[in-house]
Backbone as numpy.savetxt, mean C-alpha at the origin, in Angstrom:
# Nx Ny Nz CAx CAy CAz Cx Cy Cz
-27.49 -2.51 -20.65 -27.94 -1.04 -20.94 -26.84 0.58 -21.32
-27.43 1.32 -22.11 -26.06 2.85 -21.84 -26.79 3.27 -20.92
-25.38 3.75 -21.04 -25.08 4.21 -19.25 -25.42 5.95 -19.33
-26.50 6.42 -19.12 -26.97 7.78 -19.23 -25.65 9.13 -18.86
-25.61 9.85 -20.23 -24.11 10.62 -20.33 -23.07 9.91 -20.50
-22.98 9.17 -20.52 -21.36 7.70 -21.48 -21.64 7.65 -22.48
-21.02 8.11 -23.48 -21.12 8.26 -24.86 -19.64 7.57 -24.73
-19.35 5.90 -24.98 -18.05 5.16 -24.72 -17.61 5.54 -26.57
-18.20 5.53 -27.33 -17.81 5.82 -28.82 -17.04 6.93 -28.61
-17.65 8.00 -28.52 -16.96 9.59 -28.22 -16.14 9.77 -27.65
-16.39 9.12 -26.03 -14.80 9.17 -24.99 -13.77 8.53 -25.29
-13.81 7.28 -26.36 -12.79 6.56 -26.95 -12.03 7.15 -27.55
-12.68 7.49 -28.76 -12.11 9.23 -29.93 -11.72 10.25 -28.99
-12.13 10.79 -28.45 -11.53 12.13 -27.28 -10.03 11.06 -26.65
-9.97 10.63 -26.10 -9.26 10.64 -25.44 -8.10 9.93 -25.86
-8.03 8.94 -27.68 -7.26 8.68 -28.27 -6.71 9.76 -29.28
-7.34 10.94 -29.23 -6.58 12.44 -29.37 -5.93 13.10 -28.51
-5.94 13.08 -27.77 -5.03 13.40 -26.66 -3.86 12.83 -26.81
-3.59 11.55 -26.98 -2.75 10.83 -27.27 -1.86 11.47 -28.04
-1.83 11.89 -29.50 -0.09 11.97 -30.38 0.45 13.69 -29.70
-0.39 14.24 -29.40 0.75 15.62 -28.75 1.25 15.35 -27.73
0.77 14.17 -26.64 1.76 13.82 -25.61 2.79 12.68 -25.47
2.36 12.19 -27.12 4.06 11.54 -26.96 5.31 11.81 -27.49
6.50 11.17 -26.80 7.86 11.35 -26.77 8.08 11.54 -28.16
9.39 12.41 -28.28 9.93 12.88 -29.77 10.44 11.13 -30.33
10.92 10.86 -29.21 11.65 9.72 -29.57 11.06 8.15 -30.48
9.55 8.14 -30.25 8.93 7.54 -31.04 8.33 7.77 -32.07
8.63 7.10 -32.91 9.18 6.53 -34.45 7.50 6.47 -34.62
7.23 7.14 -36.27 5.96 7.58 -36.51 4.90 6.19 -36.47
5.49 5.19 -36.88 4.54 4.05 -36.82 3.96 3.00 -35.49
5.22 3.55 -34.28 4.97 3.00 -33.06 3.47 4.20 -32.52
4.08 4.97 -33.10 3.14 6.72 -32.26 1.75 5.92 -33.11
1.46 5.75 -34.01 -0.06 5.63 -34.42 -0.27 4.19 -33.55
0.25 3.24 -33.67 -0.11 2.23 -32.75 -0.69 2.09 -31.91
0.35 3.55 -31.01 -0.19 3.52 -29.56 -1.53 4.37 -29.27
-1.49 5.51 -30.66 -3.46 5.97 -30.51 -3.58 4.80 -30.96
-3.90 4.03 -31.80 -4.73 3.05 -31.89 -4.83 2.29 -31.00
-3.87 1.12 -30.12 -4.02 0.95 -29.06 -5.10 1.43 -27.72
-4.67 2.88 -27.85 -5.42 3.38 -26.78 -6.66 3.42 -26.83
-7.71 4.07 -28.15 -9.24 3.66 -29.02 -9.48 3.06 -28.48
-8.97 1.75 -29.59 -9.68 0.44 -29.46 -9.29 -0.18 -27.93
-8.94 0.22 -26.82 -9.13 -0.69 -25.45 -10.42 0.17 -24.48
-10.16 1.26 -24.66 -10.90 2.39 -24.33 -12.77 1.90 -24.76
-12.30 1.72 -26.01 -13.67 1.51 -26.87 -14.01 -0.02 -26.06
-13.52 -0.99 -26.05 -14.08 -1.97 -25.37 -14.71 -2.07 -24.09
-13.47 -1.21 -23.00 -14.04 -1.29 -21.86 -15.28 -0.22 -21.77
-15.45 0.60 -22.41 -16.43 1.78 -22.30 -17.82 0.47 -22.48
-17.40 -0.14 -23.55 -18.78 -0.99 -24.20 -18.71 -1.68 -22.90
-17.96 -2.73 -22.56 -17.97 -3.96 -21.65 -18.58 -2.74 -20.54
-18.60 -2.10 -19.87 -19.21 -1.28 -18.50 -20.79 -1.20 -18.90
-20.45 -0.64 -20.49 -22.37 0.22 -20.55 -23.10 -1.29 -20.57
-22.63 -2.39 -20.90 -23.46 -3.91 -21.46 -24.04 -4.76 -20.55
-22.71 -4.55 -18.97 -22.96 -4.97 -17.79 -24.14 -4.97 -17.52
-24.54 -5.83 -17.39 -26.15 -5.33 -16.42 -25.82 -6.37 -15.11
-24.46 -6.20 -14.55 -24.06 -6.54 -13.01 -24.24 -6.15 -12.85
-23.41 -4.69 -12.60 -23.35 -3.50 -11.80 -24.41 -2.06 -12.39
-24.37 -1.08 -11.73 -25.15 -0.04 -12.08 -23.85 1.23 -12.06
-22.90 1.10 -12.66 -22.61 2.75 -12.95 -23.18 3.69 -13.39
-23.08 5.07 -12.85 -22.85 6.34 -13.65 -21.97 6.55 -14.47
-22.19 7.55 -15.27 -21.05 8.35 -16.09 -19.38 8.23 -15.99
-19.76 9.21 -14.46 -18.77 9.76 -14.17 -17.87 8.35 -13.73
-18.22 7.17 -12.89 -17.44 6.07 -12.68 -17.18 4.76 -14.02
-18.04 5.24 -14.50 -17.54 4.63 -16.23 -15.91 4.87 -17.05
-16.83 6.82 -16.59 -15.50 7.05 -17.49 -13.91 6.63 -16.74
-13.99 6.82 -15.29 -13.10 6.73 -14.53 -12.17 5.00 -15.01
-12.91 4.36 -14.99 -12.32 3.11 -15.45 -11.80 3.12 -17.00
-12.60 3.78 -17.96 -12.42 3.83 -19.48 -10.80 4.49 -19.12
-10.57 5.85 -18.41 -10.23 6.56 -18.63 -8.68 5.95 -17.87
-8.74 4.73 -17.20 -7.60 4.36 -15.87 -6.78 3.44 -17.71
-7.78 2.99 -18.12 -6.89 1.87 -19.24 -6.52 2.68 -20.06
-7.06 3.49 -20.53 -6.63 4.65 -21.63 -4.56 5.43 -21.41
-5.11 5.89 -20.19 -3.79 6.48 -19.78 -2.55 4.91 -19.55
-2.88 4.15 -18.98 -2.03 2.81 -18.85 -1.56 2.16 -20.18
-2.71 1.96 -20.82 -2.25 2.03 -22.29 -0.87 2.74 -22.71
-1.30 3.85 -22.47 -0.58 5.13 -23.54 0.91 4.54 -22.77
0.97 4.55 -21.39 2.34 4.60 -20.30 3.20 3.36 -21.47
2.14 2.45 -20.64 2.93 1.23 -21.12 3.68 0.44 -22.07
2.78 1.59 -23.08 2.78 1.15 -24.40 4.50 1.62 -24.61
4.31 2.37 -24.23 5.91 3.17 -24.72 6.79 3.00 -24.50
6.50 2.09 -22.88 7.76 1.41 -21.79 7.77 0.55 -23.06
7.00 -0.51 -23.38 7.29 -1.61 -24.14 8.18 -1.42 -24.97
7.65 -0.27 -25.73 8.34 0.20 -27.74 9.69 0.65 -27.12
9.79 0.94 -26.12 11.67 1.88 -25.51 12.16 0.40 -24.84
11.68 -0.74 -24.82 12.27 -1.61 -24.38 12.72 -2.27 -25.25
12.19 -2.24 -26.97 12.36 -3.28 -27.96 12.21 -4.72 -28.00
10.64 -4.47 -27.00 10.32 -5.83 -27.29 9.69 -6.43 -28.80
9.78 -7.39 -29.12 9.02 -7.86 -30.73 7.93 -6.94 -30.67
7.32 -6.30 -32.03 5.67 -6.39 -32.24 5.09 -7.29 -32.17
5.01 -8.23 -32.31 3.85 -9.56 -32.20 3.77 -9.88 -30.88
4.36 -9.15 -29.55 4.01 -9.84 -28.43 3.64 -8.63 -27.32
3.79 -7.77 -28.31 3.27 -6.07 -27.65 2.20 -6.08 -27.38
0.60 -6.99 -28.26 -0.72 -6.83 -27.70 -0.95 -7.70 -26.74
-0.12 -8.76 -26.59 -0.58 -9.76 -25.22 -0.33 -8.63 -23.86
1.09 -8.73 -23.94 1.36 -7.49 -22.48 0.09 -6.95 -22.45
-0.15 -6.14 -23.69 -0.88 -4.93 -22.88 -2.34 -5.14 -22.76
-2.53 -6.58 -23.42 -4.16 -6.81 -22.97 -4.53 -7.30 -21.71
-2.69 -7.82 -20.94 -3.25 -8.68 -19.74 -3.29 -7.32 -18.77
-2.56 -5.83 -18.90 -2.67 -4.92 -18.39 -4.12 -4.34 -17.98
-4.98 -4.40 -19.63 -6.16 -3.63 -19.48 -6.71 -4.29 -18.80
-7.14 -5.69 -19.23 -8.19 -6.87 -18.21 -7.48 -6.26 -16.67
-6.48 -6.11 -16.32 -6.36 -6.15 -14.72 -6.96 -4.78 -14.52
-6.61 -3.78 -15.15 -7.15 -2.62 -14.90 -8.63 -2.61 -14.96
-9.60 -3.33 -15.64 -11.15 -3.27 -16.01 -10.83 -4.03 -14.38
-10.56 -4.90 -14.20 -11.20 -5.60 -12.71 -11.38 -4.83 -11.41
-9.54 -4.52 -11.29 -9.50 -3.71 -10.15 -10.13 -2.00 -9.90
-10.02 -1.35 -11.23 -11.15 -0.78 -11.05 -12.46 -0.60 -10.96
-13.06 -1.38 -11.56 -14.23 -1.48 -11.30 -14.56 -2.33 -9.43
-13.56 -2.60 -9.33 -13.91 -3.12 -7.77 -13.73 -1.78 -6.73
-13.08 -1.08 -6.93 -12.36 -0.50 -6.58 -13.22 0.89 -6.15
-14.35 0.72 -7.67 -15.36 1.85 -7.52 -16.46 1.45 -6.38
-16.63 0.86 -6.60 -17.89 -0.86 -6.25 -18.22 -0.68 -4.35
-16.64 -0.81 -3.80 -15.97 -0.60 -2.68 -15.80 1.13 -2.12
-16.41 1.74 -3.00 -16.13 3.18 -2.50 -14.95 3.81 -2.18
-14.00 2.90 -2.64 -12.84 3.51 -2.48 -12.10 4.76 -2.84
-11.32 5.40 -1.84 -11.05 6.90 -1.89 -9.95 6.87 -3.31
-10.49 8.10 -3.85 -9.49 7.68 -5.29 -8.17 8.15 -5.71
-7.48 8.78 -3.63 -5.89 8.39 -3.82 -5.55 7.20 -3.72
-6.06 6.12 -3.03 -5.81 5.14 -2.78 -6.18 4.07 -4.26
-7.23 4.51 -4.80 -7.51 3.82 -6.19 -6.55 4.07 -7.19
-5.84 5.38 -7.05 -4.73 5.54 -7.96 -3.73 4.62 -7.57
-3.70 4.61 -6.27 -2.62 3.52 -5.65 -2.49 2.06 -6.15
-3.77 1.97 -5.99 -4.23 0.06 -5.89 -4.13 -0.56 -7.37
-4.42 0.50 -8.27 -4.35 0.51 -10.17 -2.92 0.42 -10.61
-1.97 1.08 -9.44 -0.70 1.32 -10.62 0.22 -0.08 -10.07
0.12 -0.36 -8.40 0.13 -1.09 -7.77 0.35 -2.76 -8.92
-1.14 -2.73 -9.34 -1.50 -4.08 -10.07 -1.34 -4.03 -11.38
-1.06 -2.71 -11.72 -0.57 -2.45 -13.53 0.83 -3.20 -13.49
1.83 -2.50 -12.33 3.32 -3.12 -12.65 3.62 -5.09 -12.27
2.13 -5.36 -11.10 2.27 -6.57 -11.07 2.01 -7.63 -12.33
1.29 -6.98 -13.09 0.54 -7.81 -13.97 1.84 -7.44 -15.14
2.41 -6.39 -15.21 3.07 -6.20 -16.64 4.49 -7.12 -15.90
4.96 -7.06 -14.76 6.15 -8.22 -14.19 6.14 -9.77 -14.52
4.39 -9.93 -14.44 3.85 -11.17 -14.83 4.25 -11.39 -16.26
3.55 -10.42 -17.00 3.54 -10.82 -18.49 5.28 -11.11 -18.84
6.40 -9.58 -18.40 7.24 -10.04 -19.25 7.95 -11.57 -18.43
7.76 -12.35 -17.31 7.83 -13.28 -16.66 7.57 -14.71 -17.46
6.25 -14.67 -18.19 5.62 -15.31 -18.91 6.57 -15.57 -20.34
6.76 -14.48 -21.20 7.86 -14.65 -21.94 8.79 -14.87 -21.90
9.28 -14.98 -20.63 10.67 -15.30 -20.02 11.21 -16.62 -20.17
10.10 -17.29 -19.73 9.35 -18.86 -19.80 9.32 -19.61 -20.51
8.65 -19.06 -21.25 8.68 -19.32 -22.95 9.71 -19.26 -24.02
10.80 -18.18 -23.28 11.81 -18.08 -24.22 12.05 -16.88 -25.05
10.98 -16.67 -25.30 10.69 -15.49 -25.95 12.03 -14.19 -25.67
12.28 -14.28 -24.13 12.96 -13.12 -23.42 13.96 -13.63 -22.61
15.33 -12.91 -22.32 16.13 -13.39 -21.43 15.97 -11.97 -20.77
17.04 -13.14 -19.47 17.23 -12.28 -18.05 16.92 -10.83 -18.41
18.16 -10.08 -19.43 18.92 -9.05 -19.71 17.72 -8.09 -20.13
16.64 -8.77 -21.10 15.97 -7.97 -21.78 14.45 -7.45 -20.80
14.32 -8.82 -19.76 13.34 -8.34 -19.04 14.25 -7.07 -18.53
14.72 -7.11 -17.29 15.67 -6.15 -16.82 15.51 -4.87 -17.80
15.71 -5.31 -18.89 15.78 -3.51 -19.82 14.23 -3.41 -20.11
13.37 -3.77 -19.82 11.28 -3.58 -19.94 11.67 -3.14 -18.34
12.27 -4.19 -17.54 11.40 -3.38 -16.36 12.38 -1.62 -15.84
13.01 -1.37 -16.61 14.05 0.04 -16.22 13.11 1.16 -16.83
12.01 0.54 -17.68 11.70 2.01 -18.12 10.23 2.39 -17.58
9.91 3.68 -17.07 8.28 3.98 -16.82 8.35 5.11 -16.98
7.52 5.14 -18.19 7.32 6.54 -19.37 6.44 7.46 -17.95
6.08 6.51 -16.77 4.50 7.62 -15.71 5.77 8.46 -14.95
6.93 7.50 -14.44 7.66 7.95 -13.73 8.67 9.58 -14.32
8.77 9.43 -15.75 9.85 10.21 -16.39 8.65 11.62 -16.66
7.72 11.38 -16.83 6.36 12.41 -17.19 6.49 13.10 -15.53
6.37 12.50 -14.59 6.13 13.14 -13.15 7.33 13.45 -12.98
8.29 13.56 -12.93 9.57 14.27 -12.62 10.03 14.77 -13.43
9.16 14.97 -15.09 9.48 16.25 -15.81 8.66 17.73 -15.46
7.39 16.84 -14.60 6.26 17.77 -14.24 6.69 18.58 -13.08
7.26 17.62 -11.92 7.50 17.97 -11.39 9.24 19.25 -10.75
9.93 18.70 -12.08 11.27 19.80 -12.27 10.72 21.13 -12.68
9.46 21.11 -13.96 8.56 22.30 -14.49 7.85 23.85 -13.27
7.95 22.17 -12.02 6.90 22.78 -11.31 7.88 23.85 -10.20
9.27 22.45 -9.79 9.89 23.46 -9.42 10.76 24.62 -9.98
10.97 25.11 -11.35 11.19 26.20 -11.92 10.46 27.22 -11.73
9.07 26.52 -11.92 7.93 28.02 -12.07 8.25 28.28 -10.84
8.18 27.27 -9.84 7.73 28.15 -8.54 9.59 29.13 -8.12
10.45 28.88 -8.22 12.11 29.39 -8.30 11.81 31.12 -9.41
10.96 30.79 -10.13 10.47 32.25 -11.14 9.61 33.24 -10.51
8.68 32.50 -9.14 8.06 33.02 -9.01 6.26 32.92 -8.77
6.72 32.16 -9.42 4.98 31.69 -10.08 4.47 30.57 -9.30
3.40 30.69 -9.00 2.65 30.19 -8.18 2.46 28.24 -8.52
1.80 27.64 -7.36 1.44 26.27 -7.77 0.98 25.73 -8.64
1.05 24.75 -9.37 0.34 25.00 -10.33 -1.08 23.80 -9.38
-2.20 24.10 -9.66 -3.57 23.25 -9.45 -3.32 22.13 -9.83
-3.92 21.40 -8.66 -4.52 20.38 -9.30 -2.88 18.91 -8.94
-2.15 19.53 -9.30 -0.98 18.65 -9.13 -0.45 18.50 -8.16
-0.38 17.04 -8.37 0.45 16.22 -7.18 1.30 15.32 -8.08
2.01 14.62 -6.82 3.43 13.40 -6.94 2.44 12.40 -7.40
3.23 11.45 -7.75 2.90 9.76 -8.63 2.63 9.00 -7.33
2.13 8.61 -7.09 1.33 7.61 -5.99 2.76 6.73 -5.55
3.12 5.93 -4.23 3.87 4.93 -4.54 3.36 3.81 -3.92
3.53 2.97 -4.78 2.73 1.58 -4.60 3.23 0.86 -3.66
4.65 1.52 -2.40 5.04 0.55 -1.77 3.94 0.80 -0.59
3.61 1.80 -0.66 2.90 1.79 0.97 1.41 0.90 0.66
0.65 0.43 -0.63 -0.39 -0.48 -1.21 0.43 -1.49 -0.55
1.58 -2.06 -1.45 1.94 -3.22 -0.92 2.41 -3.90 0.50
2.96 -2.59 1.05 2.79 -3.38 2.00 1.41 -3.64 3.09
-0.01 -2.76 3.20 -0.81 -2.68 3.34 -1.51 -4.42 3.08
-1.39 -4.24 1.57 -1.86 -5.79 1.25 -1.00 -6.47 2.12
0.29 -6.38 2.68 1.28 -7.52 3.06 0.00 -7.78 4.76
-0.36 -6.88 5.24 -0.28 -6.72 6.69 -1.47 -6.93 6.60
-2.50 -6.87 5.99 -3.80 -7.25 5.17 -3.66 -9.07 5.97
-2.92 -9.91 5.23 -2.73 -10.85 5.41 -2.29 -11.18 6.73
-1.44 -10.76 7.50 -1.10 -10.92 9.16 -2.38 -10.49 9.63
-3.92 -9.87 9.26 -4.62 -9.40 9.87 -5.75 -10.44 9.62
-5.52 -11.20 8.59 -6.44 -12.37 8.52 -6.71 -13.61 9.74
-5.27 -13.70 9.86 -5.30 -15.15 11.36 -5.24 -14.54 12.53
-6.32 -12.66 12.71 -5.71 -12.75 14.08 -7.48 -12.36 14.53
-7.57 -12.56 16.32 -9.01 -12.54 16.07 -9.31 -11.15 16.30
-11.00 -11.30 15.94 -11.37 -10.14 15.68 -10.88 -9.06 16.40
-10.99 -9.61 17.14 -11.09 -7.59 18.12 -9.76 -7.41 18.58
-8.66 -8.20 18.04 -7.28 -7.85 17.78 -6.98 -6.82 16.88
-7.70 -7.53 15.73 -7.51 -6.54 14.08 -8.45 -5.43 14.32
-9.90 -5.71 15.11 -10.31 -4.01 15.24 -9.51 -3.33 15.46
-8.91 -3.41 17.00 -8.06 -2.50 17.32 -6.76 -2.14 16.88
-5.90 -2.92 15.78 -4.99 -3.05 15.07 -5.53 -1.85 13.68
-6.61 -2.03 13.12 -7.32 -1.29 12.25 -7.31 0.20 13.05
-7.44 0.55 14.24 -8.19 1.40 14.57 -6.76 2.54 14.77
-5.78 2.05 14.59 -4.25 2.65 14.62 -3.74 3.21 12.92
-4.76 2.80 12.08 -4.99 3.13 11.18 -5.81 4.45 10.05
-5.79 4.95 9.70 -6.78 6.47 9.10 -7.69 5.30 8.35
-9.02 6.34 8.26 -10.01 5.86 7.96 -9.78 4.79 6.69
-9.31 6.19 5.83 -8.88 5.47 4.40 -8.09 3.95 4.50
-6.85 3.84 5.00 -5.87 2.54 5.17 -6.42 2.00 5.33
-7.58 2.06 6.89 -8.56 0.79 7.21 -8.98 0.05 6.49
-9.92 0.92 5.34 -11.11 0.28 4.22 -10.05 -0.21 3.61
-8.64 0.27 3.26 -7.94 -0.16 1.98 -7.73 -1.73 2.88
-7.23 -1.60 4.12 -6.85 -2.87 4.77 -8.17 -4.45 4.69
-9.21 -3.49 5.01 -10.45 -4.60 5.15 -10.65 -5.28 3.79
-10.74 -3.83 2.91 -10.65 -4.67 1.10 -9.84 -5.92 0.91
-8.75 -5.29 1.75 -7.54 -6.87 1.09 -7.73 -7.91 2.15
-8.02 -7.57 3.25 -8.02 -8.83 4.02 -9.26 -9.73 3.83
-10.25 -8.89 2.81 -11.42 -9.82 2.73 -11.51 -10.72 1.11
-10.26 -10.22 0.63 -9.82 -10.66 -0.88 -9.39 -12.03 -0.65
-10.08 -13.12 -1.75 -10.04 -14.45 -1.98 -8.75 -14.35 -2.54
-8.24 -15.51 -1.84 -6.91 -15.89 -2.46 -5.56 -14.94 -2.24
-5.51 -13.90 -1.36 -4.65 -13.07 -1.28 -3.29 -13.00 -1.37
-3.28 -13.97 -0.82 -1.52 -14.82 -0.27 -0.95 -15.16 -1.99
-1.74 -15.85 -2.71 -1.37 -16.34 -3.99 -1.40 -14.98 -5.23
-2.06 -13.99 -4.86 -1.75 -12.23 -5.76 -0.65 -12.20 -5.84
0.01 -11.90 -4.41 1.47 -10.83 -4.08 2.30 -11.97 -4.68
3.73 -11.13 -5.08 4.50 -11.77 -4.93 5.29 -12.37 -3.75
5.72 -13.39 -3.69 5.82 -14.07 -1.90 7.47 -13.41 -1.87
8.16 -13.18 -2.77 9.82 -12.38 -2.61 9.15 -10.83 -1.88
8.20 -10.49 -2.55 8.01 -9.14 -2.03 7.12 -8.69 -1.05
6.38 -9.70 -0.83 5.85 -10.33 0.80 6.81 -9.99 1.78
7.69 -11.05 1.62 8.37 -11.45 2.59 9.31 -10.22 2.63
9.81 -9.56 2.05 10.94 -7.87 2.38 9.92 -7.06 2.99
8.39 -7.02 2.47 7.59 -5.89 3.15 7.44 -6.32 4.98
7.38 -7.60 5.14 6.92 -8.32 6.33 8.56 -7.87 6.91
9.49 -7.96 6.59 10.86 -7.50 7.00 10.65 -6.41 7.55
10.04 -4.74 6.44 10.20 -3.83 6.90 9.56 -3.41 7.81
8.80 -3.89 7.79 7.50 -3.65 8.97 7.55 -4.46 10.03
8.17 -5.21 10.15 8.50 -6.15 11.38 9.69 -4.66 12.04
10.94 -4.30 11.23 11.81 -3.21 11.70 11.28 -2.15 11.62
10.58 -1.83 11.44 9.73 -0.19 11.93 8.85 -0.22 13.04
8.67 -1.72 13.77 7.76 -2.20 14.99 8.52 -1.47 16.00
8.20 -0.62 17.33 8.99 -0.78 18.43 9.64 -2.04 19.17
10.40 -1.80 19.25 11.55 -3.02 20.08 11.10 -3.52 21.26
10.83 -4.62 21.86 10.20 -4.98 22.92 11.11 -4.30 24.27
10.40 -3.55 25.53 11.15 -3.29 26.30 12.14 -4.26 27.10
13.42 -3.73 27.09 14.88 -4.27 27.91 14.30 -3.99 29.31
14.30 -5.06 30.20 14.46 -4.47 31.58 15.62 -4.99 31.88
16.49 -4.10 33.21 17.62 -4.11 33.30 16.90 -4.38 35.01
17.89 -5.59 35.28 17.04 -5.97 37.01 17.65 -4.91 38.28
18.54 -4.43 38.26 18.94 -3.43 38.91 18.27 -2.04 38.73
17.76 -1.18 37.82 17.17 -0.70 37.52 15.90 -0.46 38.01
15.33 -1.86 38.02 13.76 -1.90 38.28 13.96 -1.79 39.45
14.57 -2.72 40.53 14.89 -2.52 41.87 15.09 -1.06 42.19
15.67 -0.32 41.79 16.06 1.14 42.31 15.02 1.82 41.99
14.20 1.65 40.91 13.10 2.53 40.60 11.79 1.88 41.59
11.79 0.62 42.12 10.96 0.10 43.25 10.84 1.17 44.21
12.57 1.05 44.73 12.90 2.02 46.21 12.60 2.84 45.91
12.86 3.70 44.89 12.35 5.14 45.03 11.01 5.76 45.13
10.38 4.04 44.91 8.56 4.38 45.02 8.65 4.57 46.23
8.79 3.39 46.73 8.29 2.57 48.50 9.14 3.80 49.49
10.16 4.21 49.36 11.44 4.50 50.62 10.70 5.55 51.35
9.66 7.12 50.66 9.32 7.66 51.46 7.36 7.50 51.38
7.41 6.65 51.01 6.18 6.11 51.62 5.34 5.35 53.15
4.57 5.62 52.95 3.83 5.27 54.67 4.02 2.92 54.33
4.73 2.67 55.14 5.24 1.39 55.02 3.87 0.61 54.90
3.37 1.20 56.51 1.65 -0.22 56.55 1.08 -0.03 55.15
1.06 1.34 54.77 -0.23 1.06 53.46 0.23 0.42 52.27
1.71 0.07 52.31 1.80 -0.41 51.19 2.34 -2.40 51.56
2.04 -2.28 53.30 1.91 -3.67 53.83 0.48 -4.30 53.06
-0.31 -3.44 54.19 -1.68 -3.62 53.11 -2.51 -3.70 52.01
-1.43 -3.60 50.68 -1.82 -3.70 49.55 -1.24 -4.91 49.44
0.29 -5.35 49.89 0.39 -6.91 49.85 0.21 -7.60 50.22
-0.73 -7.46 51.03 -1.58 -9.11 52.58 -1.53 -9.92 51.38
-1.97 -9.60 49.99 -3.17 -11.11 49.75 -1.75 -11.62 48.82
-0.84 -10.82 48.38 0.24 -11.07 47.21 1.00 -12.53 48.16
1.24 -12.80 46.96 2.81 -14.32 47.29 3.49 -13.51 48.33
4.54 -14.64 48.81 5.14 -14.82 49.90 6.28 -13.72 48.85
6.65 -14.03 47.80 8.17 -13.68 47.04 7.77 -12.35 46.86
6.54 -11.97 46.18 6.19 -10.03 46.48 6.26 -9.81 47.63
6.01 -10.34 48.39 5.79 -9.39 49.57 7.47 -9.34 50.28
8.51 -10.44 50.00 9.44 -10.42 50.32 10.03 -9.07 49.68
10.21 -9.10 48.50 10.78 -8.28 46.86 10.88 -6.81 47.43
8.79 -6.59 47.49 8.47 -5.15 48.41 9.60 -4.75 49.84
9.60 -5.86 50.11 9.67 -5.30 51.81 11.30 -4.87 51.71
12.27 -5.80 50.72 13.38 -5.74 51.07 13.61 -4.44 49.84
12.96 -3.90 49.07 13.04 -2.76 48.48 12.95 -1.69 49.28
12.39 -1.59 50.18 12.32 -0.78 50.90 13.35 -0.33 51.75
13.96 -1.44 51.88 15.33 -1.45 52.83 16.37 -0.47 51.76
16.06 -1.23 50.72 17.63 -0.22 50.11 18.34 -2.07 49.82
17.71 -2.74 49.80 18.45 -4.34 49.82 17.98 -5.48 49.27
17.46 -5.58 47.69 16.76 -6.72 47.55 17.89 -8.15 47.29
17.27 -9.22 47.96 18.15 -10.47 47.75 17.35 -11.36 46.83
15.73 -10.80 46.99 14.64 -12.26 46.56 15.10 -12.21 44.84
14.91 -13.01 44.35 15.60 -12.66 42.78 14.04 -13.23 42.20
13.41 -11.79 42.04 12.43 -11.82 41.56 12.58 -11.42 39.53
12.03 -12.22 39.07 12.05 -11.64 37.72 11.76 -10.33 37.24
12.71 -9.95 36.48 12.24 -8.10 36.17 11.20 -8.13 35.80
10.64 -8.85 34.51 9.37 -8.41 33.97 8.34 -8.66 35.32
8.41 -9.18 36.28 7.19 -9.37 37.67 7.99 -8.35 38.30
9.15 -7.77 38.56 9.37 -6.61 39.47 8.83 -5.53 38.54
8.37 -4.73 37.14 8.29 -4.65 36.57 6.95 -4.32 36.84
6.01 -5.16 36.49 4.65 -5.03 36.67 4.20 -4.20 38.56
5.08 -5.28 39.37 4.67 -5.07 40.36 4.86 -3.38 40.92
6.44 -2.62 40.41 6.45 -0.99 40.60 5.27 -0.48 40.18
4.77 -1.16 38.93 3.62 -0.03 38.08 2.36 -0.31 39.26
2.17 -1.54 39.56 1.00 -1.71 40.22 1.14 -0.80 41.80
1.82 -0.53 42.61 2.19 -0.12 43.91 1.61 2.08 43.18
2.72 2.22 41.87 2.48 3.23 41.19 1.33 3.86 41.11
0.76 3.16 40.62 -0.65 3.05 39.86 -1.26 3.68 41.44
-1.90 2.52 42.97 -2.12 2.46 43.82 -2.16 4.00 44.12
-0.75 4.20 44.01 -0.07 5.83 45.14 -0.95 7.17 44.16
-0.76 6.72 42.88 -1.47 7.94 41.95 -2.73 8.37 42.25
-3.71 7.03 43.09 -4.76 7.02 42.82 -5.66 8.11 43.58
């Protein structure tokens, strides 16, 4: 059923018309025409598919977002493929894999009301993943070798354009111009990868613990974590090596467990009780185990022979401190 206000044919034609002036000068004329045709064809097919999909009810803006994602990434990745020197007969296969990935990911993101910034980052992350997988598949078939894959991965037209835009922005500001409206730095897919990796951890936690951790994130990040945690077969959708790397980075960023020095804990307890009412402390310790009583009594006298573990001693210190502060 047609979407009101969304003419996919005209929209695909409009996006294709914007490609020519934006193409880098190092691209040959024949390749330029190839890119223009790819953008038009992919956007046409995506727009048509959304319009005919009876399982969703997108409005014109939502349909345009999905189609534009496909057009923009078809533009950038076709340039990367051409610059990499990959044989023309394999271009369409790589780009089709990317376009299909965008189509599914962008649709899901819209259905789940994902914030625009997160949507951009998620799409970019999955584009790069699909591109890597397509290259690895060609390598496994003997079409590409390691050096060719490395060369293909070294090109990123979207990053180059972002760097140029940033340089132009900096130069403009240096000359006294005001910052350009609507300019934003490219999204970093490393953040999304870390969120997806953390979501794997969340899946294996009790509900209460999971909710407690989600509250420590911003609402947007928490929503992204929930989406990934509910995604079927999440573990197999991510590169195990990248997941392992992210888990290491997450672990290194966590605060280290507090290391307790036995003598410092004893000294702290002594400072708490030395000027306190000993009868009040005795009443507090009345129902405690004999070892704890002995520990507190000796600490009050400035000498501790009771070998209480530092962790337990620290808990006792916190308990007495809390009682006296009430």
